[in-house]
XYZ file of C-alpha atoms in Angstrom:
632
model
C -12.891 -128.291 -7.342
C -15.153 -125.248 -5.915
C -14.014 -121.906 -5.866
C -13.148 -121.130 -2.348
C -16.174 -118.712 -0.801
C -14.514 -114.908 -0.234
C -13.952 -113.818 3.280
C -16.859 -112.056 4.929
C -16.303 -108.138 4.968
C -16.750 -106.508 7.753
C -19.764 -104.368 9.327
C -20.815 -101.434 8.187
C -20.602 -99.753 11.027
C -20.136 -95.972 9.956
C -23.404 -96.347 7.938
C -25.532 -97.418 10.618
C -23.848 -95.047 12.841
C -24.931 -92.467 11.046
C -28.608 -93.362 10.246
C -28.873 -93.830 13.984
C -27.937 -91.066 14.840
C -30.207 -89.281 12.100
C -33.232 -91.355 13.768
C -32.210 -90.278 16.858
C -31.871 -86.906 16.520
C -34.794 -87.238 14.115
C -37.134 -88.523 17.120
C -35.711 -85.441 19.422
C -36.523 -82.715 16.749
C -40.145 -83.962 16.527
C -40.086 -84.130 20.455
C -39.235 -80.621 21.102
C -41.584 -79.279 18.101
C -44.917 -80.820 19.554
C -43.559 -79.642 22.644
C -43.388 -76.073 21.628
C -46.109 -76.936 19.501
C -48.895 -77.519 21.685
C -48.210 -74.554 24.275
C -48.386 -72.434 21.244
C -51.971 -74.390 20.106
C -53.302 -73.200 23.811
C -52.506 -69.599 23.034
C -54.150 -69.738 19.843
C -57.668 -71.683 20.750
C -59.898 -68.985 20.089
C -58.263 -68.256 16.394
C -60.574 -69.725 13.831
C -59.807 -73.087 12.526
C -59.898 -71.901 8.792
C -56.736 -69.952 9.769
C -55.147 -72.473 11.683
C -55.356 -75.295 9.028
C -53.962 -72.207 6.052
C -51.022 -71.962 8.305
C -50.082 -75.735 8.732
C -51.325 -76.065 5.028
C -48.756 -73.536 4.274
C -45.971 -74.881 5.868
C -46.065 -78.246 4.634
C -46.398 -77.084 0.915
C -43.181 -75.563 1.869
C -41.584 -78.447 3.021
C -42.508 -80.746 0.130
C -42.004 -77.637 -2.545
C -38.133 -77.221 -0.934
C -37.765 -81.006 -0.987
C -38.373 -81.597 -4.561
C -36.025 -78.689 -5.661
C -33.504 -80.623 -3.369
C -34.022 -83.744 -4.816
C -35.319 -85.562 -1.600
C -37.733 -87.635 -3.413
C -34.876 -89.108 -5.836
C -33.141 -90.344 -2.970
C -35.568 -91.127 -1.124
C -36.986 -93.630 -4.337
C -33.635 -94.237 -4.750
C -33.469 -95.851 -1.061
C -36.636 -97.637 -2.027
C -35.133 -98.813 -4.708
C -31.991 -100.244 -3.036
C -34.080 -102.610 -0.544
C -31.563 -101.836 2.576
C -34.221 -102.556 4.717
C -31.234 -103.124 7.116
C -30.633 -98.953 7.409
C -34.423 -98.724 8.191
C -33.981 -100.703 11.012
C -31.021 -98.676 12.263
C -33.118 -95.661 11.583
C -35.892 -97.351 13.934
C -33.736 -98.261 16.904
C -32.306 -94.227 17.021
C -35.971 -93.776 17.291
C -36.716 -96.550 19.782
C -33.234 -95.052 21.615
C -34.595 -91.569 21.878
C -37.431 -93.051 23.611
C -35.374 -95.100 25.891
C -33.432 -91.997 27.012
C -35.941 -89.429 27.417
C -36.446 -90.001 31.265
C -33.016 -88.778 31.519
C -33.678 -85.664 29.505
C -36.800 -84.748 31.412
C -35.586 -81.625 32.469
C -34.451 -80.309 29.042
C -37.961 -81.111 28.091
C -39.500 -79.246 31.148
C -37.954 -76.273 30.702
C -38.764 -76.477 27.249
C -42.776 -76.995 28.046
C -41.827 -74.216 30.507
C -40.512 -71.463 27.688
C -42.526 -68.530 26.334
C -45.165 -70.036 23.697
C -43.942 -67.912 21.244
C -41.148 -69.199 20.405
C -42.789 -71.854 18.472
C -44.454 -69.264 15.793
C -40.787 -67.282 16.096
C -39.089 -70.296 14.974
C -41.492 -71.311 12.303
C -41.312 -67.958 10.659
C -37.634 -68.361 10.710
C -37.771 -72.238 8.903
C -39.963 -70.483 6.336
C -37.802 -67.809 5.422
C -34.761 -69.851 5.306
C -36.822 -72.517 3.006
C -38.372 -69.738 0.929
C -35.404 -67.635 0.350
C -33.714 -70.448 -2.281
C -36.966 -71.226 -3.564
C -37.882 -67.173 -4.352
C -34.205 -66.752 -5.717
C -34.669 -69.721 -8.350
C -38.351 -68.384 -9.712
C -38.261 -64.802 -9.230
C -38.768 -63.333 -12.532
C -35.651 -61.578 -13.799
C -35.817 -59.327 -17.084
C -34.959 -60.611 -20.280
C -31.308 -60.286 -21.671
C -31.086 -58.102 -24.249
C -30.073 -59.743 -27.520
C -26.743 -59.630 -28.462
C -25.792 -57.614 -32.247
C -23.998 -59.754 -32.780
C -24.295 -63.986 -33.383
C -21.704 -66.315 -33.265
C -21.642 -70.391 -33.664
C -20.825 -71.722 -30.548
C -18.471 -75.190 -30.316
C -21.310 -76.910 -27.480
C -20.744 -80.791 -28.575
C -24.397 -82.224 -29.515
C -26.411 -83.888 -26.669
C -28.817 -85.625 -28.690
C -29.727 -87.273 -31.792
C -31.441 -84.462 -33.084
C -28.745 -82.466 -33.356
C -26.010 -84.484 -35.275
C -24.948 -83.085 -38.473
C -22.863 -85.451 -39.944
C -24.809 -88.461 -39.411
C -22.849 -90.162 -37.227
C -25.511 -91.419 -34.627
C -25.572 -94.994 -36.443
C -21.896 -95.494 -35.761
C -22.282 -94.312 -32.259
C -25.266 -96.351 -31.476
C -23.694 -99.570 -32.969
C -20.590 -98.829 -30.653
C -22.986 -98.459 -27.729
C -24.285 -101.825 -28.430
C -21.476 -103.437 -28.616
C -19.331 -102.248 -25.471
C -22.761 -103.435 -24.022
C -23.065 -106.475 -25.278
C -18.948 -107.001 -24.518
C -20.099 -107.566 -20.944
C -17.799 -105.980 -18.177
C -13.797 -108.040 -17.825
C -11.310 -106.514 -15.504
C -9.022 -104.424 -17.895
C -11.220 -103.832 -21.185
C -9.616 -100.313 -22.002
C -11.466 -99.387 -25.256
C -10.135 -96.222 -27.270
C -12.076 -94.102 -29.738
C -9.246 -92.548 -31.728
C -9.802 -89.489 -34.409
C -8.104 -85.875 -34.317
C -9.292 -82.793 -32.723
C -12.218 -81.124 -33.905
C -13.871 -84.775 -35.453
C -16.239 -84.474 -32.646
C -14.922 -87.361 -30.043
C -17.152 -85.767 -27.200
C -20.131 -85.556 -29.373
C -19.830 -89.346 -30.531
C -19.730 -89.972 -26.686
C -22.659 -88.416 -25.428
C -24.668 -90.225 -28.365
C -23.087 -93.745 -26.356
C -24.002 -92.207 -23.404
C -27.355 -91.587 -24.074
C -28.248 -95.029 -26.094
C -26.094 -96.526 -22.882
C -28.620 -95.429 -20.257
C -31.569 -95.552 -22.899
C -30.706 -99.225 -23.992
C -29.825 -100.693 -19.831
C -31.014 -99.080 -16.670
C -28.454 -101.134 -14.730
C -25.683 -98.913 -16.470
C -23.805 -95.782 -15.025
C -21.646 -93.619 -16.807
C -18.824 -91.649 -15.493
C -17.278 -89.157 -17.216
C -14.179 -88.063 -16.489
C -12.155 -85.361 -17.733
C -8.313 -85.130 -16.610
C -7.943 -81.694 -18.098
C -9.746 -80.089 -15.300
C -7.181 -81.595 -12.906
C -4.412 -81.640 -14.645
C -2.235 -79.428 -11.524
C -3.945 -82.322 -8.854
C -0.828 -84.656 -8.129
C -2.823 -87.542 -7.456
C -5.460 -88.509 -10.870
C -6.110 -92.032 -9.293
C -7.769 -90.571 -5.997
C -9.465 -87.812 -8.612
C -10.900 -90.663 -10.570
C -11.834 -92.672 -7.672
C -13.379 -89.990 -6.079
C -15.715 -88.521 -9.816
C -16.775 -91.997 -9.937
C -18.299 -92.447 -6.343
C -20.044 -88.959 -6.860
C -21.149 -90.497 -10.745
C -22.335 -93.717 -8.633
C -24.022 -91.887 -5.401
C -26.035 -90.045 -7.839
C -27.216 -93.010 -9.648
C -28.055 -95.529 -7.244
C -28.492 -95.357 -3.334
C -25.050 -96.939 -1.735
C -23.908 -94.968 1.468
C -21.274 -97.999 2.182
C -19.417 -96.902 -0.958
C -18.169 -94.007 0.617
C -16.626 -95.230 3.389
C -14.518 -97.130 1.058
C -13.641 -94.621 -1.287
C -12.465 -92.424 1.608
C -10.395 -95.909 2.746
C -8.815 -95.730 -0.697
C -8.409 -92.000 -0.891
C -6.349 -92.480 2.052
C -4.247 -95.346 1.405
C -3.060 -94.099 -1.607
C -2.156 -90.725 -0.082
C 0.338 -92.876 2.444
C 1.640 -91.369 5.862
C 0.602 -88.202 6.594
C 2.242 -85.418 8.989
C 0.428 -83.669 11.557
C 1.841 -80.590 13.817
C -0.097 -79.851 17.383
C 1.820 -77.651 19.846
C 4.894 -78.153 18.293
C 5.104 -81.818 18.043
C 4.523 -83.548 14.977
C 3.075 -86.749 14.503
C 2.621 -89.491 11.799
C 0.058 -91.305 10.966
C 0.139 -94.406 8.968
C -2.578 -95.638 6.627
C -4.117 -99.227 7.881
C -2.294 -102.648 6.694
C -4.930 -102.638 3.734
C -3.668 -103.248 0.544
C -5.224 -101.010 -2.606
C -6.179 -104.283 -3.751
C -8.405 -104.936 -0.892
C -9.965 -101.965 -0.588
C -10.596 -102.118 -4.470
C -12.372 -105.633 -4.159
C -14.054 -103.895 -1.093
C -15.520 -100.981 -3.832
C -16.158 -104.020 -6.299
C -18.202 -105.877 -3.904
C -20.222 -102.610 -3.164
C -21.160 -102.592 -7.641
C -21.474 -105.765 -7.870
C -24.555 -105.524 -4.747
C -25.910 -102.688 -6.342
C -26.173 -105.291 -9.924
C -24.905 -101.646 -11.735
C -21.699 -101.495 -14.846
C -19.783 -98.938 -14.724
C -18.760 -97.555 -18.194
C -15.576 -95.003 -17.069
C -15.536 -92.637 -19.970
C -11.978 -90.376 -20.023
C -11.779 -87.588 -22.715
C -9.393 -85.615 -23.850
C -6.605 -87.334 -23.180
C -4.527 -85.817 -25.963
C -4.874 -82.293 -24.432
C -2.267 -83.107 -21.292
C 0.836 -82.727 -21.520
C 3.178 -86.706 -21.289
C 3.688 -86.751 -17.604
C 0.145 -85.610 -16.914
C -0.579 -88.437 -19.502
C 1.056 -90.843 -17.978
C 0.052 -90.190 -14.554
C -4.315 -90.739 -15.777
C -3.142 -93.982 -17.764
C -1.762 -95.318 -14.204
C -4.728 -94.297 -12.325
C -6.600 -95.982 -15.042
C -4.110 -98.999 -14.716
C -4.780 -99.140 -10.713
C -7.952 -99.647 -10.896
C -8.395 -102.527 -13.539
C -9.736 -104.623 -10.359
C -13.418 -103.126 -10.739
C -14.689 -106.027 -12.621
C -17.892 -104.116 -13.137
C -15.911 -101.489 -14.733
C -15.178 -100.696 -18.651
C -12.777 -98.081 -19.906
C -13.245 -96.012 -22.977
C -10.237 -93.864 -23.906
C -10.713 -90.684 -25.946
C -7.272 -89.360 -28.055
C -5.616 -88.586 -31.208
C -2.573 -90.840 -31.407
C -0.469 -88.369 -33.396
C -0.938 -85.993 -31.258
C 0.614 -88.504 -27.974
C 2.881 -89.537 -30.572
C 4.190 -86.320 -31.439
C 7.801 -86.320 -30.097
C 10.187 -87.498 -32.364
C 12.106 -89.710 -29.389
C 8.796 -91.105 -27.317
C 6.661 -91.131 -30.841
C 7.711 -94.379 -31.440
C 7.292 -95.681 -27.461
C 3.590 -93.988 -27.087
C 2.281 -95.917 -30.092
C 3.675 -99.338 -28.669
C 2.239 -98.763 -25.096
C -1.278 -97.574 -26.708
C -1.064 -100.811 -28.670
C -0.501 -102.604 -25.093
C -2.974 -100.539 -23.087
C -6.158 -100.203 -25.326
C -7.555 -103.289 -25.712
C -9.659 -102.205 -28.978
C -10.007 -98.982 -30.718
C -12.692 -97.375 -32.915
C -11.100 -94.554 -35.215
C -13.781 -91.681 -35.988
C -13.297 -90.007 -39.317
C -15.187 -86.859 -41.084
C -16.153 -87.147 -44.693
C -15.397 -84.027 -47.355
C -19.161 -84.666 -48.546
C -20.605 -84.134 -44.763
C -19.271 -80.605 -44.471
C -19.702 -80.122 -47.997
C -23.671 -80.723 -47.212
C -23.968 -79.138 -44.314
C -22.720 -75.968 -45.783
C -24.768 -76.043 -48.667
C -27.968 -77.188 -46.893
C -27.595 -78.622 -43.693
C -27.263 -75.862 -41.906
C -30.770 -74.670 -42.211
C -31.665 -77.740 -40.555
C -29.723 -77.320 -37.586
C -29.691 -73.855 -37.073
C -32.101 -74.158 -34.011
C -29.881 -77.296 -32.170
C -26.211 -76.505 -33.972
C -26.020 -72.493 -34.980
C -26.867 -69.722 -32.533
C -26.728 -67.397 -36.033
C -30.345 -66.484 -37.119
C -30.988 -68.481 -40.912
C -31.296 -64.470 -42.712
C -27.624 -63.907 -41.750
C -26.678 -67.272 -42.585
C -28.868 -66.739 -45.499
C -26.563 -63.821 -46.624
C -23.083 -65.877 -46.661
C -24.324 -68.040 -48.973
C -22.163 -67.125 -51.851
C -19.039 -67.965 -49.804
C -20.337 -70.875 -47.890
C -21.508 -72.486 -51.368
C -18.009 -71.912 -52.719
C -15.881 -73.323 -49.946
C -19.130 -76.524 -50.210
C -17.572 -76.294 -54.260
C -13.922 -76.531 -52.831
C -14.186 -79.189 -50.627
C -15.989 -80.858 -53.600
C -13.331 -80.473 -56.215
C -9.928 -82.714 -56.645
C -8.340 -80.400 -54.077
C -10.306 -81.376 -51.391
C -8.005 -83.285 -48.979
C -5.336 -80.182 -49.425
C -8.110 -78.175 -47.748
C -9.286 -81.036 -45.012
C -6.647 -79.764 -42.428
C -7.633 -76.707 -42.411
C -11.950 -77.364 -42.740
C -12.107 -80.717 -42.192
C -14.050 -80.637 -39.139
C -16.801 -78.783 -37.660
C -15.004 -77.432 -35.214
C -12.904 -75.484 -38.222
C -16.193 -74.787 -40.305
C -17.345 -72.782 -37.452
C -14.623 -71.162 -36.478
C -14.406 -69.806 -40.387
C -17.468 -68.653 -39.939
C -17.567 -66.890 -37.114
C -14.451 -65.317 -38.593
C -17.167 -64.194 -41.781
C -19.543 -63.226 -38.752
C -16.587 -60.823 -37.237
C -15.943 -58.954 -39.942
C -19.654 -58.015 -41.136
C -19.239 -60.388 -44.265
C -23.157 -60.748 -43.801
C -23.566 -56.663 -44.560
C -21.293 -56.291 -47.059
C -23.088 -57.050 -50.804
C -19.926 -59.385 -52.067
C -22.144 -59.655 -55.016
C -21.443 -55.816 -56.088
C -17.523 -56.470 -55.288
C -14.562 -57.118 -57.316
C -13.446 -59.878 -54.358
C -13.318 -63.305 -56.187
C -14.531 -66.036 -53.230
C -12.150 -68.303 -53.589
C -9.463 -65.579 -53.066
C -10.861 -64.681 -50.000
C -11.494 -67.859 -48.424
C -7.988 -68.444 -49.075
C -6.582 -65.121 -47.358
C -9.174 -65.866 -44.887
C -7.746 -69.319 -44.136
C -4.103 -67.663 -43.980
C -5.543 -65.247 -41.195
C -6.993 -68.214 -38.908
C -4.147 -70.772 -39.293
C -1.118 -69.182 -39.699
C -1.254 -65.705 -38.716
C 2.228 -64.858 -38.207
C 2.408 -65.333 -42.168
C -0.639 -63.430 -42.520
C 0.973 -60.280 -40.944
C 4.497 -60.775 -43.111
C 1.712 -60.533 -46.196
C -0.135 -57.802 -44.592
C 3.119 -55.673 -43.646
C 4.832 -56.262 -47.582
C 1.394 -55.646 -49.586
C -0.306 -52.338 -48.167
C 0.760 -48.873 -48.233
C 0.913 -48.990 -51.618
C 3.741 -51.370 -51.458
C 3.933 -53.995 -53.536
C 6.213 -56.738 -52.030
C 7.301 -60.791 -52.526
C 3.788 -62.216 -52.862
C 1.948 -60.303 -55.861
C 3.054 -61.298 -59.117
C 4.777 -58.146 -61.194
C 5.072 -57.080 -64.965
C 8.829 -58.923 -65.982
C 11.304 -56.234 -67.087
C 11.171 -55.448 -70.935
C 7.937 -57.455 -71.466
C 4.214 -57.662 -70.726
C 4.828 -61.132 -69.086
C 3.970 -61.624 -65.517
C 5.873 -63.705 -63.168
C 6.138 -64.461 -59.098
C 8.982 -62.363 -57.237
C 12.631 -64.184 -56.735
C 12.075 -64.378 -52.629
C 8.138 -66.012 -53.194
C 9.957 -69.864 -53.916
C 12.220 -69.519 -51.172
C 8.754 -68.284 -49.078
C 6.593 -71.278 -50.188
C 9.271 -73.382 -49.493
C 10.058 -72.186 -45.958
C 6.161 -73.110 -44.537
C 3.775 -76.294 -43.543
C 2.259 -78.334 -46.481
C -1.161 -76.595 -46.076
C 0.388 -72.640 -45.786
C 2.382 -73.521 -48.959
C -0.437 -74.889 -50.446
C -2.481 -71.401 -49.721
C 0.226 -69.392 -50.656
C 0.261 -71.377 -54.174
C -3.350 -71.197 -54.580
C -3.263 -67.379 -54.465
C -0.150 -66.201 -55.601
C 1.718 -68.963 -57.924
C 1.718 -68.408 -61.433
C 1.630 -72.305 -61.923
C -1.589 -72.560 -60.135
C -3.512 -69.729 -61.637
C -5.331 -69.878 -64.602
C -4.195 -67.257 -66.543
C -0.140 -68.291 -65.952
C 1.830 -67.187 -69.632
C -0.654 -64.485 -70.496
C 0.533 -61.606 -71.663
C -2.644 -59.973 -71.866
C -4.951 -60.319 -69.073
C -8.776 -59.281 -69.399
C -9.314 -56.266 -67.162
C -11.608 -58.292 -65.128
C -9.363 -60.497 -64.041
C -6.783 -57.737 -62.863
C -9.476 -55.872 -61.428
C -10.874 -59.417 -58.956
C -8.279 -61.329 -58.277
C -5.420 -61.508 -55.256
C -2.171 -62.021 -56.788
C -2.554 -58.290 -58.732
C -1.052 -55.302 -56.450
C 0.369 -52.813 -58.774
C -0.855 -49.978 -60.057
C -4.755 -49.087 -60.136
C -5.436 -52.533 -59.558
C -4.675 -52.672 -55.471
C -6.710 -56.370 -54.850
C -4.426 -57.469 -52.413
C -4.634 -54.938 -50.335
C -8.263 -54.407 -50.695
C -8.783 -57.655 -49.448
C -6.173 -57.337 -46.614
C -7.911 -54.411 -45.304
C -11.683 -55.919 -45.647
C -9.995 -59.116 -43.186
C -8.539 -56.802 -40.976
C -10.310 -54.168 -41.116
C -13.747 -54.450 -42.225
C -13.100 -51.979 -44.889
C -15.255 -53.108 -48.347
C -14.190 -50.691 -51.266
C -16.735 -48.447 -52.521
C -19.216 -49.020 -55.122
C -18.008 -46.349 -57.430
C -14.422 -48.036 -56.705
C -15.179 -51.449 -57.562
C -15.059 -52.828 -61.447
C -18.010 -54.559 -61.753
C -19.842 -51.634 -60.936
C -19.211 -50.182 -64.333
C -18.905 -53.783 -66.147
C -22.947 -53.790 -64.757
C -23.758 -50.428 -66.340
C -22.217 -51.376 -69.755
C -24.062 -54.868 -69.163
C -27.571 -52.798 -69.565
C -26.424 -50.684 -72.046
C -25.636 -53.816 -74.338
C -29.316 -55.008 -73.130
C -30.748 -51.915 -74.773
C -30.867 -49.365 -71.669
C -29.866 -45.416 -72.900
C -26.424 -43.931 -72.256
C -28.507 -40.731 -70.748
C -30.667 -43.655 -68.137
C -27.680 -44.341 -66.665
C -25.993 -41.095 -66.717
C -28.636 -39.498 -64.388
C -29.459 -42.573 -62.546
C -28.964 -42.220 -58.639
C -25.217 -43.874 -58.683
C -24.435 -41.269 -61.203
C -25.170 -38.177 -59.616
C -22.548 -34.965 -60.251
C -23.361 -34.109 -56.970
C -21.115 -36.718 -55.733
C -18.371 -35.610 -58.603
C -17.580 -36.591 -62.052
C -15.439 -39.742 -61.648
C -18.371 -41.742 -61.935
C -18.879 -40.313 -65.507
C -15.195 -40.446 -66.127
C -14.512 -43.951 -65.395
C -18.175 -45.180 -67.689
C -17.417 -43.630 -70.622
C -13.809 -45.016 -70.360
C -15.229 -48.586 -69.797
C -17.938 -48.281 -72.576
C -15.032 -46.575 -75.433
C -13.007 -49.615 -74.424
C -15.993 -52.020 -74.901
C -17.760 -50.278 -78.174
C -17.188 -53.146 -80.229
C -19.029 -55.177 -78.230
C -21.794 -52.939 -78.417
C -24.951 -53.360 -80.399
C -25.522 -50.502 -83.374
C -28.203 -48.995 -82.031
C -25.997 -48.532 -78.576
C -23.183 -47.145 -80.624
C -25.489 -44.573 -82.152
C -26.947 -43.627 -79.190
């Protein structure tokens, strides 16, 4: 049995009410400027033709130049585009009218012909200016900004294949093609699901672009609740982002008209006080279901899919949540439409009560999902290498300074390559967190300091550094018990009546007290389990002198590398260890105890601890001496 044929909708007649009018008003316009125009063109016979032609040369340069910054030709190819011959018509009849009803506005027009010619070259100066004014405010030249001292990495999402790091423009072009090739059914909710920071946005606008690259009859609207989060109605917000999205696109004035019919249905009976009475007004007896068939009928005309991108959806709070999965829900009668969700499930799922309830209305509302993961070996290479590559797209930091944190980047690259990779992942497992620790390097001059010619060991540092961005409030309990020359739960100490170190009573109960990935931190820099040297008794002074856990006594590490987080403070040279382990180094390699001596680093001038502290290091080390050193 056919399909029954849909009722006929009605007229558009607010669309051709307005283009007649703009033809008709059009047609008067023109009237009253040839009007004005020719008794100037009598005052003005004897002015040489050259000059006459500059000046209406001049003015319609103008025109055109201030209708292509407008975008006038778009629309105006859009309307080509759209074949409504129909609105040219109405255009013609406001001309035809204007025509029609100029007998009756004969004397207008007289007095008009009748008014001082100059009026016509006053009120072309004053079109010019007000054209020219935008047009000089966009080009005039404006001095450079001066560069900034200092560069950080920005968190922009990547706009093109060009810029993607972490090679994830395959998967995102695959998923393009195959939401395409899905074809457009009422109620195809699609999610992308990874956690923050994976680069959800990014993967998008790599759809987008193979989207509008791969069908010309596709539009994309992107819409982010965040931004109206406080609105109380999402559904008109969404309605409303997707005509602008589609007006843009294509050349449709009946869709507004129905979107403004929606926007007010949905908004119900509305009050309105004049003089003291007040007065409601009900919507029409249209149901949202007609007046969504009404804005299906206007996509399905224009032959255009509409792929309804919503991001960040894990960012609202539940009932904000809620309220843009409704408006989602209310409009699953665009059968042009497709919906692609953007969220992190744990995070929806995070209260211990709804957890449970979120998951099992996802699983009813998203018809398929796509999860988006990050691998170790990605960041790994693009902090060993892949940087360099795109530092002109991805890093506003010039390559020398990212040059000069090589040493650390290359050992976070080794920890995120070792067996204790997925204990770092939360805490650099994106790029999002990459950047942020370096821009954390960037703050505190990391690229000025030589760590090379310090006693910091990296791994110790990106540790304490990690402590400082995540979990600061632990950070400051660490800061507040370890400097002053106070030693306090976290460095390990000598036991009583032996040489043996070993971790404070209160450092267990500590490690025990935080998240997984602070008690992991906390073990990687302070437990004697962990470390290397655990059951020692004696330690080589090189250790003592580099790494974290030692706070006692002339070896203050911990709160040397406190104070260089904090407060930008390196040590001094003549401070540091392995500035004397280096002179003894050339000394074994055949350099003179007197080269050294009055080398520039040795100078009296700047006192005698230099000498002091060498000729302790090299008595200490004079076995390992050659002969010839030891005679010297």
């Amino acid at each position: 049995m056919a399909a029954a044929n849909p009722a006929m909708k009605m007229p558009e007649l607010l669309v051709f009410a307005r283009l007649f009018v703009i033809g008709f008003l059009g047609a008067e316009v023109w009237r009253v400027a040839f009007i004005l125009g020719s008794n100037f063109a009598q005052m003005i016979s004897d002015l040489a033709l050259c000059a006459k032609v500059s000046g209406g040369i001049f003015g319609v340069l103008l025109c055109l130049i201030y209708a292509e910054e407008r975008g006038a030709f778009v629309t105006a190819k859009k309307l080509g585009s759209s074949f409504r011959l129909d609105l040219l018509v109405a255009i013609g009849i406001g001309i035809w009218a204007n025509e029609l009803i100029s007998p009756s506005l004969s004397k207008p027009h007289a007095s008009i012909k009748d008014a001082d010619a100059l009026w016509a070259p006053a009120i072309f100066i004053l079109l010019c200016a007000v054209l020219l004014s935008p047009i000089l405010q966009k080009y005039w030249p404006r001095r450079k900004p001066v560069a900034p001292q200092l560069y950080f990495i920005t968190d922009d999402e990547i706009e093109d294949e060009n810029q993607d790091v972490f090679a994830s423009k395959d998967q995102a072009r695959l998923f393009a093609d195959t939401v395409l090739a899905s074809g457009a059914h009422p109620g195809l909710v699609i999610g992308v699901d990874g956690p923050w920071g994976v680069g959800k946005t990014s993967f998008m606008n790599l759809a987008q672009r193979r989207w509008e690259q791969a069908n010309d009859k596709v539009i994309v609207c992107r819409f982010e609740p965040l931004r109206y989060a406080s609105e109380p109605d999402l559904a008109d917000r969404l309605i409303r982002d997707l005509s602008a999205t589609i007006q843009e696109k294509v050349y449709a004035p009946e869709f507004r008209p129905a979107v403004s019919r929606y926007s007010r249905l949905i908004k119900g009976k509305a009050d309105v006080s004049f003089l003291g009475f007040k007065l409601s007004l009900e919507p029409s007896q249209e149901t949202v279901d007609e007046l969504l068939d009404d804005i299906d009928e206007v996509l399905k005309r224009i032959d255009r899919r509409v792929i309804i991108v919503i991001d960040d959806l894990d960012r609202l709070d539940a009932k904000t949540t809620n309220k843009v999965l409704f408006a989602t829900r209310r409009t699953f009668r665009l059968s042009q439409a497709t919906y692609v969700l953007c969220y992190d499930t744990e995070v929806l799922a995070e209260g211990k009560d709804e957890g449970p309830r979120a998951r099992e209305f996802l699983e009813k509302f998203v018809t398929v999902k796509l999860s988006l993961f990050v691998d170790s070996s990605r960041i790994r290479d693009f902090l060993l290498r892949d940087w360099q590559r795109a530092e002109k797209h991805l890093v506003s930091v010039p390559a020398e300074t990212m040059f000069k944190l090589r040493a650390l980047l290359s050992e976070l690259a080794d920890i995120l390559d070792s067996s204790k990779a997925s204990s770092y992942l939360p805490l650099v497992g994106d790029l999002r967190k990459v950047k942020r620790f370096i821009n954390a390097m960037l703050l505190m001059q990391l690229e000025n300091s030589d760590l090379g010619r310090t006693d910091f060991n990296h791994r110790d540092l990106i540790n304490l550094m990690l402590l400082h961005l995540n979990y600061p409030g632990l950070f400051r309990q660490i800061y507040a018990e370890e400097t002053e020359g106070r030693s306090g739960s976290f460095s390990i100490q000598r036991g009583t009546g032996n040489q043996r170190f070993q971790n404070s009573e209160q450092f267990a109960e500590i490690v025990k007290a935080q998240p997984v990935p602070a008690a992991f931190l906390l073990e990687q820099l302070f437990s004697l389990t962990e470390l290397s040297f655990f059951g020692n008794f004696n330690v080589t002074d090189s250790i003592q002198a580099s790494r974290a856990c030692f706070n006692q006594g002339q070896f203050r590490n911990l709160e040397n590398y406190l104070k260089l987080i904090v407060r930008f403070a390196t040590p001094m040279l003549e401070k540091t260890y392995v500035f004397y382990q280096n002179a003894i180094d050339q000394v074994k390699k055949g350099e003179t105890v007197t080269s050294i001596l009055t080398s520039p680093s040795f100078q009296l001038e700047k006192g005698d601890r230099t000498h002091s502290e060498f000729w302790q290091f090299i008595t200490n080390q004079i076995y390992a001496l050659p002969r010839n050193a030891v005679v010297d």
